XYZ file of C-alpha atoms in Angstrom:
574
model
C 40.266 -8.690 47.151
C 40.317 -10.736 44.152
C 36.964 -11.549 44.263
C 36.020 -8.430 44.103
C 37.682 -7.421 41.523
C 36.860 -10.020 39.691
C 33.190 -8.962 40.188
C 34.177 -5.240 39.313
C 35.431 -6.015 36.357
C 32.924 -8.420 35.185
C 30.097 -5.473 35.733
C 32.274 -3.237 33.739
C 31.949 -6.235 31.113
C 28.672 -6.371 31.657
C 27.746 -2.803 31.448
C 30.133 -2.164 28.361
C 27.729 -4.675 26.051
C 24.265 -3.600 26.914
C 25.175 -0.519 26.048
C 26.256 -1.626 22.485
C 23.553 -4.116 22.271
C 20.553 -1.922 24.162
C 19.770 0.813 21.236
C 19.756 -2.088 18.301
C 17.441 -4.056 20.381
C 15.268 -0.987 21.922
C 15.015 0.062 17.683
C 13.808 -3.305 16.550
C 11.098 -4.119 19.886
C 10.104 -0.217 19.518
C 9.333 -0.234 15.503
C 8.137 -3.711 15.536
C 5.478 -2.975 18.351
C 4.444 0.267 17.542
C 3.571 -0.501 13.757
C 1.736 -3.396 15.270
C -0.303 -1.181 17.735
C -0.630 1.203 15.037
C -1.491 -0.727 11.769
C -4.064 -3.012 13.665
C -5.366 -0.412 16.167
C -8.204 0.222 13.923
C -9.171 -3.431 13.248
C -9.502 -3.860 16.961
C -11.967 -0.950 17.792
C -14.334 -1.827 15.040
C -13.685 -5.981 15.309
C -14.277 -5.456 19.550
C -17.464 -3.424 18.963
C -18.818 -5.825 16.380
C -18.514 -8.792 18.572
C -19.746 -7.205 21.982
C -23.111 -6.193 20.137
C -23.243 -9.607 18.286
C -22.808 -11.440 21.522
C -25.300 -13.447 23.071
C -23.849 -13.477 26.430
C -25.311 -10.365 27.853
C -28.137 -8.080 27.879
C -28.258 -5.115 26.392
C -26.736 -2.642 29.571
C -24.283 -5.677 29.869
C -22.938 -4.726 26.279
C -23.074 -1.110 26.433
C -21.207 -0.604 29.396
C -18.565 -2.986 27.808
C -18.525 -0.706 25.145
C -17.746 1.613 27.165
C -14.805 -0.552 29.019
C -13.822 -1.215 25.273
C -13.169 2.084 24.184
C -11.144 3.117 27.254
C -8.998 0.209 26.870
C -8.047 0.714 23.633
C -7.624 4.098 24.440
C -5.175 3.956 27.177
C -3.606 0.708 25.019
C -2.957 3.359 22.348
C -1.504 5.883 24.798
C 0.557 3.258 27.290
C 1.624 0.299 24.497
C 3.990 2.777 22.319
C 5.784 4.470 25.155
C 5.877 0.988 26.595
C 7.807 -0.815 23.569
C 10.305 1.863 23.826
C 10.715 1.136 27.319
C 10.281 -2.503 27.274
C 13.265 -2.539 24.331
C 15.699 -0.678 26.583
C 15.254 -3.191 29.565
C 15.387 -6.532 26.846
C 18.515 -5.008 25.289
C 20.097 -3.891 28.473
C 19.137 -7.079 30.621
C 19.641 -9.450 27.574
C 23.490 -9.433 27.629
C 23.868 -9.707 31.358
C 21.584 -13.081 31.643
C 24.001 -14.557 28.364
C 27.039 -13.578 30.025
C 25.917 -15.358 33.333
C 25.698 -18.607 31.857
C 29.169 -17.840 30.101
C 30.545 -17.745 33.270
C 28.916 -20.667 34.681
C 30.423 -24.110 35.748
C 31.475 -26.244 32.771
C 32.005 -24.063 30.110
C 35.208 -24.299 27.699
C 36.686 -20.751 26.386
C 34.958 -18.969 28.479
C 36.873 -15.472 27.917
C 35.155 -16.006 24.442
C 32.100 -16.393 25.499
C 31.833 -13.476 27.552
C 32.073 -11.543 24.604
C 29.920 -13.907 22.452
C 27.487 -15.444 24.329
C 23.841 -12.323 24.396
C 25.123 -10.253 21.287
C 23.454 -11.456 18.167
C 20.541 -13.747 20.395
C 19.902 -10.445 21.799
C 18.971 -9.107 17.748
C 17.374 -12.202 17.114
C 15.308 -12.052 21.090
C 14.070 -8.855 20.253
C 12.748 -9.972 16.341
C 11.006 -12.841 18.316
C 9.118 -10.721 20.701
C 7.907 -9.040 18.309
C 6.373 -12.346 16.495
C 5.203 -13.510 19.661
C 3.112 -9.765 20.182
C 2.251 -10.094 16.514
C 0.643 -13.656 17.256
C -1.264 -12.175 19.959
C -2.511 -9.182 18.468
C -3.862 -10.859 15.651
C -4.037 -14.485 15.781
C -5.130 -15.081 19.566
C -7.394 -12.068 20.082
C -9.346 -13.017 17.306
C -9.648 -16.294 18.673
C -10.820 -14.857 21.964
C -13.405 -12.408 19.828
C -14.939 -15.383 17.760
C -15.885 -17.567 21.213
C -17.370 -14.054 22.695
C -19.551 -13.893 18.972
C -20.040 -17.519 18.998
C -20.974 -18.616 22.276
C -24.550 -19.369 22.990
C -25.621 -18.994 27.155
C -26.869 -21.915 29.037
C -29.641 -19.668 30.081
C -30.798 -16.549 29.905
C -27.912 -13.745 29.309
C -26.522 -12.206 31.751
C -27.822 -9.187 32.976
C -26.290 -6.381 35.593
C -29.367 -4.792 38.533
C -29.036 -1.116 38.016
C -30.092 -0.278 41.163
C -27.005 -1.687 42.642
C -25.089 0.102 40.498
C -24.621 3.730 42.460
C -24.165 1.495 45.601
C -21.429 0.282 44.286
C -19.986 3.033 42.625
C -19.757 4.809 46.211
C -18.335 1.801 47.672
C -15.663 1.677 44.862
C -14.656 5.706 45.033
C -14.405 5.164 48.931
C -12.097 2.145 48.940
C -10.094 3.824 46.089
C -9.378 6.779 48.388
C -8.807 4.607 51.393
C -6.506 1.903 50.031
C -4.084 4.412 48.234
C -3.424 6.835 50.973
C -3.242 4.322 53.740
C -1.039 1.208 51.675
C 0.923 4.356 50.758
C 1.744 4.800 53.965
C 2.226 1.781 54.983
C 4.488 0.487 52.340
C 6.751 3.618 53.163
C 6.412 3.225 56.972
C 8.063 -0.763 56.003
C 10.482 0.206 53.211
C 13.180 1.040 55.852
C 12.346 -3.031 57.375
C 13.035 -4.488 53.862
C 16.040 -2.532 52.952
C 17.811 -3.295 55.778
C 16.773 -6.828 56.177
C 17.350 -7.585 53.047
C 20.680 -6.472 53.244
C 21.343 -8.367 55.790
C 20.466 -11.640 54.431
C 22.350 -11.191 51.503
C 25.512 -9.534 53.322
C 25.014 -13.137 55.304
C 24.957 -15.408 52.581
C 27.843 -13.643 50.612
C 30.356 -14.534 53.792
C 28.757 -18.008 54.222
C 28.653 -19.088 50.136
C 24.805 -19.435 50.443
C 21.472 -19.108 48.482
C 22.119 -17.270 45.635
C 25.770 -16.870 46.185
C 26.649 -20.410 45.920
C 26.923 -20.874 42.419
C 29.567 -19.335 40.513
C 27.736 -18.215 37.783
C 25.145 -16.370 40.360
C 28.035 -14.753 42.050
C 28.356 -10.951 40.334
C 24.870 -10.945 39.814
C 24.434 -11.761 43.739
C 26.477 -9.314 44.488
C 25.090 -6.680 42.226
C 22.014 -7.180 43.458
C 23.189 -6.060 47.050
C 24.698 -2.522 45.158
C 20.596 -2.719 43.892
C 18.588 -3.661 46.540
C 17.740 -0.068 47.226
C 15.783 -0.084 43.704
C 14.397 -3.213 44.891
C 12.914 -2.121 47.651
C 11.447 1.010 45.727
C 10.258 -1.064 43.546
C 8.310 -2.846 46.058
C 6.644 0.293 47.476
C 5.354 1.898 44.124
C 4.230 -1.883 43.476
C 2.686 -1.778 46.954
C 0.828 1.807 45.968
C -0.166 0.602 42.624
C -1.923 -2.744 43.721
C -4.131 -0.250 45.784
C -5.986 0.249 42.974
C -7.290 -3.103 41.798
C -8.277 -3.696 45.579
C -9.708 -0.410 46.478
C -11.924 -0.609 42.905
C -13.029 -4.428 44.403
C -15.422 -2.955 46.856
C -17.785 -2.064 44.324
C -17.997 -5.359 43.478
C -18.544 -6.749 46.754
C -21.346 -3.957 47.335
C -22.763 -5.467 43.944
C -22.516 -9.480 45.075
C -24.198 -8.546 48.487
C -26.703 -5.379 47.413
C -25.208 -3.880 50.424
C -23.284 -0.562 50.145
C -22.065 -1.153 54.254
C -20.607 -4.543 53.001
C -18.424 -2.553 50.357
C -17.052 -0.171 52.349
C -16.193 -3.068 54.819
C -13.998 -4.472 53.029
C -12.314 -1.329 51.695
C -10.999 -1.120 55.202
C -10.399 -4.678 56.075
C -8.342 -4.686 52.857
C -5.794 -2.540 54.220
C -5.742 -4.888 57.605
C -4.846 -8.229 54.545
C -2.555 -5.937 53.210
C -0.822 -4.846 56.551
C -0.774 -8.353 57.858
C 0.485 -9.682 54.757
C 2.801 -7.049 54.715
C 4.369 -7.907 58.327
C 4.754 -11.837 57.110
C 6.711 -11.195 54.557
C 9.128 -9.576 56.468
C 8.978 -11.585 59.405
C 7.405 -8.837 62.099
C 5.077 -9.505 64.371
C 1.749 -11.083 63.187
C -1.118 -9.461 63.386
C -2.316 -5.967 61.978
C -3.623 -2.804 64.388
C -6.312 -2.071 61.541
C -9.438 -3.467 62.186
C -11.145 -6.864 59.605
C -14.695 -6.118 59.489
C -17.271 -8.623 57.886
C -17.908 -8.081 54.731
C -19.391 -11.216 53.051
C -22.727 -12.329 54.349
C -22.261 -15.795 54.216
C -21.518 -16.996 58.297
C -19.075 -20.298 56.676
C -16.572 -17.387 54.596
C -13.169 -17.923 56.907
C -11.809 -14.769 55.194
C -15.230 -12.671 55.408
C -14.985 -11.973 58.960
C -13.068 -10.546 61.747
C -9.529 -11.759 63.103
C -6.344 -12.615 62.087
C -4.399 -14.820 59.378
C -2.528 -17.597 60.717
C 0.972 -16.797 60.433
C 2.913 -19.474 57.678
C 5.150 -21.797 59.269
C 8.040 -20.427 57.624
C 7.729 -17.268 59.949
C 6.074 -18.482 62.573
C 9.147 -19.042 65.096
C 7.090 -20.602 68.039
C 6.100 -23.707 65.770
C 9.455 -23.898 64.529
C 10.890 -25.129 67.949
C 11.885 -28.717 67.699
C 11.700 -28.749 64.223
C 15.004 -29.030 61.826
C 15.928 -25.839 60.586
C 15.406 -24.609 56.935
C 18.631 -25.507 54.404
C 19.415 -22.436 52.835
C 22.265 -23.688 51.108
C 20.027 -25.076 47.798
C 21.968 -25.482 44.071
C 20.471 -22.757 41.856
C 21.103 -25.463 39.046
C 18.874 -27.737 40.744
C 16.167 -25.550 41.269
C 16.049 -24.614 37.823
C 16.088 -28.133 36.522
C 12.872 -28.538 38.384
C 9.390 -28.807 36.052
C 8.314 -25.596 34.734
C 5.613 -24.501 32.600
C 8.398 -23.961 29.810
C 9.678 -27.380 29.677
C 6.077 -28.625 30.017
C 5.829 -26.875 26.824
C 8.628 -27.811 25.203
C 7.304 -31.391 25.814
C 4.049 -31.068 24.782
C 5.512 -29.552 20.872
C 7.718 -32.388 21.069
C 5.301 -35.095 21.907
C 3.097 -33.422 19.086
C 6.010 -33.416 16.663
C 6.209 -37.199 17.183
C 3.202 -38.323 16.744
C 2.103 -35.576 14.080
C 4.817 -37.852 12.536
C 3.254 -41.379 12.822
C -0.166 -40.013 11.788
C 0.610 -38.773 9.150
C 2.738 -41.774 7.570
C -0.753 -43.462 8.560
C -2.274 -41.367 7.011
C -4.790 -39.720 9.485
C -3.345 -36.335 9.006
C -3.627 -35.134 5.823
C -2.430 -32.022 3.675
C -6.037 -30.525 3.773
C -5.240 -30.664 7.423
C -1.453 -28.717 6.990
C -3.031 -26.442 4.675
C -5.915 -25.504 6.966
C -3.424 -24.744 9.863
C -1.267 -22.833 7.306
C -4.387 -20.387 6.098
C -4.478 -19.177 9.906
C -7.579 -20.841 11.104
C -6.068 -20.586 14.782
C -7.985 -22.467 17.260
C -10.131 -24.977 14.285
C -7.427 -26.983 12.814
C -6.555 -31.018 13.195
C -3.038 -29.692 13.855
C -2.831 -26.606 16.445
C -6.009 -28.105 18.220
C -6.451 -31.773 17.527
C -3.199 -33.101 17.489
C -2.162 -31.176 21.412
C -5.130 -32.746 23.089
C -4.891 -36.152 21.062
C -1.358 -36.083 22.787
C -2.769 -35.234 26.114
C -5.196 -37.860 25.892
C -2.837 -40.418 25.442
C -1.006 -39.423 28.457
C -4.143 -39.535 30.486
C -5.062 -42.980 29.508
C -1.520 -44.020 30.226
C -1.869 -42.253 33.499
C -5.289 -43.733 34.252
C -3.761 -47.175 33.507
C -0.711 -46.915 35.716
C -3.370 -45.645 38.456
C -0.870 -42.647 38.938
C -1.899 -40.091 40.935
C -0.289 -37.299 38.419
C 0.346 -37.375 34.787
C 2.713 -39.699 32.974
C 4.406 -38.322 30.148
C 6.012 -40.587 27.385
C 9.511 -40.454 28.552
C 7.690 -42.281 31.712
C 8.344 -39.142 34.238
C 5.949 -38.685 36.484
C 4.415 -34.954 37.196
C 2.071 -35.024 40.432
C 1.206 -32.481 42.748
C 4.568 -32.477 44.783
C 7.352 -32.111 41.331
C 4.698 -29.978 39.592
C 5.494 -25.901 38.363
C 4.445 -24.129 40.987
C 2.808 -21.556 38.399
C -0.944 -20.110 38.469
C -1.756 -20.681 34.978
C -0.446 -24.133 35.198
C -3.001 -25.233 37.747
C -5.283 -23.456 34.833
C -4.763 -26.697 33.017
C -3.377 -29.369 35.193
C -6.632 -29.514 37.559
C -9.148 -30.249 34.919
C -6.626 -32.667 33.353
C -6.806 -34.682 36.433
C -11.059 -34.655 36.810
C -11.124 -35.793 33.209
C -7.982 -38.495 33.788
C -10.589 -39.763 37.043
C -13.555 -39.477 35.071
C -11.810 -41.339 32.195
C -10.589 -44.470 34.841
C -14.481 -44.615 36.135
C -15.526 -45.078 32.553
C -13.135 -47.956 32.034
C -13.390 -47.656 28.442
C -12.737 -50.936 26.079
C -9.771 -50.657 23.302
C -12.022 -50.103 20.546
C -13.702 -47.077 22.107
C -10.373 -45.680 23.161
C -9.836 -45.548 19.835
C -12.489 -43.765 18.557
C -12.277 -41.396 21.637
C -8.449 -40.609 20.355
C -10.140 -40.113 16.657
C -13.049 -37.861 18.110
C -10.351 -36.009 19.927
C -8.120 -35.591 17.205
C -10.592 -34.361 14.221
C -12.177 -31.314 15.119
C -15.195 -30.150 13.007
C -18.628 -30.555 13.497
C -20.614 -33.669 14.321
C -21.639 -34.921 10.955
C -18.509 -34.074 9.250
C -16.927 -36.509 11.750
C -19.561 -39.620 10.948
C -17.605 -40.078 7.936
C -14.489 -40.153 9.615
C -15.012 -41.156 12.936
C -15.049 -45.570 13.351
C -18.090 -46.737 13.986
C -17.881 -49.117 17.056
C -21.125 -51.150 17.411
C -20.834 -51.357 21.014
C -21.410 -47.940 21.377
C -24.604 -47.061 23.091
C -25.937 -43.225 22.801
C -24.851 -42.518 26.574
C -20.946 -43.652 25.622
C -21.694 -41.464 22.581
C -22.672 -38.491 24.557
C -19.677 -39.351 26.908
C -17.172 -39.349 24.399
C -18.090 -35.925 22.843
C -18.263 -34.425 26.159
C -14.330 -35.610 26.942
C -13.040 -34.712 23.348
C -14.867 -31.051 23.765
C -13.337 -30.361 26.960
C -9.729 -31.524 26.212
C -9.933 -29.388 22.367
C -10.811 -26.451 24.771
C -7.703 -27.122 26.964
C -5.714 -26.986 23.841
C -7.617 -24.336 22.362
C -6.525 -22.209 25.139
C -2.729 -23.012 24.824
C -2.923 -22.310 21.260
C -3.848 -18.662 22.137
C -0.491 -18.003 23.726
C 1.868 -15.832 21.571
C 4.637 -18.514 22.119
C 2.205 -21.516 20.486
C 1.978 -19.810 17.104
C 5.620 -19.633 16.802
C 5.538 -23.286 17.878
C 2.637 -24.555 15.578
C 4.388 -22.787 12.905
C 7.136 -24.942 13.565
C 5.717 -28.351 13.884
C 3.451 -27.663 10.385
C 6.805 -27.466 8.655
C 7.831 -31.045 10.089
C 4.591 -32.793 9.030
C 4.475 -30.836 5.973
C 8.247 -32.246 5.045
C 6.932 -35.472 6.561
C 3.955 -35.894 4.460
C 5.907 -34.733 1.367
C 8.504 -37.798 2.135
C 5.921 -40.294 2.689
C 3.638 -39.162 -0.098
C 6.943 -39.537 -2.268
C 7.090 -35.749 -3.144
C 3.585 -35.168 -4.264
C 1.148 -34.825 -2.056
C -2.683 -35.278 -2.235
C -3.897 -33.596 -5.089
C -7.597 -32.223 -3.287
C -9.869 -33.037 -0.199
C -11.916 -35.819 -2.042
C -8.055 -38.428 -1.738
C -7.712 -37.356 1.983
C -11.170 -38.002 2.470
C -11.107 -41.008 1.304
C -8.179 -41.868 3.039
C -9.150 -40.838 6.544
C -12.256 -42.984 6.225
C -10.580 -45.855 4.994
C -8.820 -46.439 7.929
C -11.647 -45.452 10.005
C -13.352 -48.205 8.011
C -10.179 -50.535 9.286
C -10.552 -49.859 13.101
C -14.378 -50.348 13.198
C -13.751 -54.118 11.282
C -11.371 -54.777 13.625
C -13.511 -53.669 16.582
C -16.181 -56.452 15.563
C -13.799 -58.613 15.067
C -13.646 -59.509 11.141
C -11.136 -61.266 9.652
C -12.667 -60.746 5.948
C -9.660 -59.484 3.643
C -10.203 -55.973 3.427
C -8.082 -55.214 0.475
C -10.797 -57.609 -1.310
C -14.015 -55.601 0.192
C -13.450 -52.179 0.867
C -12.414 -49.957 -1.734
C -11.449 -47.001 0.481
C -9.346 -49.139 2.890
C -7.491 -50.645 0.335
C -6.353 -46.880 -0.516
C -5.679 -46.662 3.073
C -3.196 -49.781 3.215
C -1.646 -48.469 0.017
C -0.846 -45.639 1.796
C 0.608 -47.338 5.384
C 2.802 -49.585 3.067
């Protein structure tokens, strides 16, 4: 009885601050997001149209029906994104408070009465300013990022070019499995929703009396159990999520009519869609495998496992003959522990901090320079030393410790291992951790010596074209053309890993961050004043380029006696 009431009254907490906090934070997220939609709405239209024609990348029908695409985008962008900020500011303010108020009442916190009346009201203020940066990075920093590579990019071969004659095909295919896939995952996902609300309740009813899953926390407790009072939302949820993913799927014929030229092969797959999506649909809550509806082929290719007729193998987790003789599943896992598990958040966090670090040492070493801090500063997102240098000179140096170690993962500084078993189990992490392991292989196959190590961390880290880096670059005389060649190719791909992080609203923020602490840094080393113009920096980049190619022949000459520029250089170190 006391638990409950204990749970009652914490709700009633609950409830009572996100209804103070919900109309400051809906105000600030639905003002801050509008103006943005608003004021740069018109920079968008004529900025997109501008770079689709400019584009090399497509043919002429190519561009015009992305024109097309385009304009109803921004459109329904116009429409959708200012409703949507009023909407998405009432769930951030309402949901805010609740989340700070769990961890107040989590294990090993002092005062925690205080806290419960603390902890979610002014981060919640201060949240919603910050998604509205974050959207403000986006919006203008990273989409004209995107833009620029559309304008920019040159084909391989010959731009690419759609077959109108495939084209109505398709279009037929794509009305047909639009009509199909809505009216029968519709009725599906309402013919199930009685399955999952009941099942669902049961599991959790379950776990409440037995202190499991996500009841065995204390902090998870009243959110555990308000999520039984709100599993009928869930499961609603689920169904108009189950009606609206029709869409995408149903719209994907047309573009299997178009890969095959086969209008047959489109509307194949409009109905073996709905036998994925019923199978699926009985695996996830554990009914018998299988579907009624029928898989027809719809791929030409004979070797395409998912192409053809039959069924999906079952997952072990639900498939109950395969788990006889096996030990049974432990429900009863810490919540704590599971969140202290790798995510792409702390990987991150990590990655700002590693950059922070080293931004440090380079620039008492004077490698980064204020022309560098002030080119990051102007905006230039996705050019700079700092927001796209510096992140993949830090990655680099965690493949070559990784290739050294012969780890099967990636070794980060603090010497924890992430490999494919402790890794975030996150799409867009596999983005970036899969080519991050070819190029770690690729790197241990090259067996590069010390001295080009080095001037593969120096290619990696100045970013610019090819003869603005001869002056900076070391010049290694053991460098054939192919190791050249090889070298360019590794330090493009890794500053186009990192030029895709830097394109997340969240890495802005971050960069903006980490430019402070090497600008403060720089000012301290520099003694308060810092390079007075391009021509000093210059000249003391290439001085201590000048230092690591002597020392990669071997020459014990006194450089302070011979080299102008490096004696600026050691100046500066000392």
């Amino acid at each position: 009885m006391k638990f409950v009431r204990y749970i009652c009254d914490l709700v009633d907490l609950l409830c009572r601050l996100s209804i103070l906090l919900c109309p400051w934070a809906c105000l600030i997220m639905a003002i801050g997001i509008s103006a943005l939609i608003l004021g740069l709405w018109p920079m968008h239209l004529i900025w997109t149209y501008y770079c689709i024609i400019r584009t090399r990348m497509v043919g002429p029908v190519v561009k015009l029906l992305l024109l097309v695409a385009a304009t109803v985008i921004l459109i329904l962008w116009l429409i959708v994104g200012i409703p949507g900020s009023v909407l998405a500011g009432l769930l951030y303010g309402f949901l805010a408070p609740i989340m700070a108020t769990f961890d107040a009442v989590g294990e090993g916190k002092e005062n925690t009465f205080v806290h419960c009346f603390v902890d979610g009201t002014w981060s919640t203020i201060t949240g919603s300013c910050t998604v509205v940066r974050d959207l403000k990075d986006m919006l203008f920093h990273s989409y004209f990022s995107i833009m620029d590579d559309l304008r920019l990019q040159t084909p391989c071969g010959k731009p690419y070019e759609i077959r109108l004659l495939d084209i109505p095909g398709a279009l037929l295919s794509a009305a047909c499995g639009l009509i199909l896939d809505v009216i029968m995952f519709t009725l599906i996902a309402i013919y199930k929703c009685p399955v999952m609300l009941f099942k669902g309740w049961k599991r959790l009813i379950q776990d409440l009396i037995g202190r499991e899953g996500p009841f065995l926390e204390t902090a998870c407790v009243p959110f555990a159990g308000l999520a039984i009072l709100l599993w009928p939302f869930a499961v609603l949820g689920a169904v108009l999520a189950s009606i609206l993913s029709s869409i995408p799927l149903g719209l994907f014929g047309a573009v299997v009519a178009y890969q095959e030229s086969s209008v047959v092969m489109g509307l194949s797959y409009a109905v073996s869609s709905v036998s994925i999506f019923d199978e699926y649909t009985n695996d996830v809550l554990d009914m018998a495998p299988g579907s009624c509806f029928p898989r027809l082929k719809y791929r030409k290719q004979k070797n395409e496992d998912s192409s053809h007729g039959g069924q999906l193998s079952k997952p072990g987790s639900f498939d109950k003959e395969n788990q006889e003789g096996k030990k049974p599943l432990n429900r009863v896992t810490s919540f704590k522990n599971s969140m202290d598990e790798f995510n792409p958040f702390k990987m991150l966090d990590h990655l700002f901090a590693e950059c922070k670090r080293q931004g440090e040492v380079l620039v008492n070493e004077g490698v980064i320079t204020m022309k560098d801090i002030q080119e990051t500063k102007s905006g230039k997102v996705g050019s700079g030393v700092l927001n796209v240098g510096l992140p993949a000179y830090v990655i680099l140096n965690a493949l070559l410790r990784s290739a050294k170690s012969n780890s099967n993962g990636l070794i980060l500084s603090d010497g924890t291992e992430i490999t494919s078993d402790n890794r975030p189990k996150s799409t867009l992490f596999d983005w970036f951790f899969d080519p991050l392991m070819i190029i770690k292989e690729q790197i241990k196959a090259e067996n590069f010596t010390e001295e080009e190590e080095e001037c593969l961390k120096m290619r990696v880290l100045m970013v610019g074209e090819p003869s603005n880096l001869k002056v900076t670059l070391p010049h290694v005389p053991s460098l054939n053309e192919r190791k050249k060649a090889e070298i360019d190719a590794f330090a493009r791909r890794l500053q186009g890993i990192t030029k895709s992080i830097s394109r997340y609203p969240t890495s802005k923020r971050r960069f903006d961050v980490l430019v402070k602490s090497l600008l403060s840094e720089l000012e301290r080393t520099m003694g308060g004043s810092a390079p007075a113009n391009g021509s000093q920096a210059l000249r003391l980049r290439g001085g201590i380029a000048r230092m690591l190619s002597q020392k990669s022949v071997g020459k014990t000459a006194n450089i302070m006696d011979e080299d102008p520029e490096a004696q600026v250089a050691r100046k500066a170190l000392t």
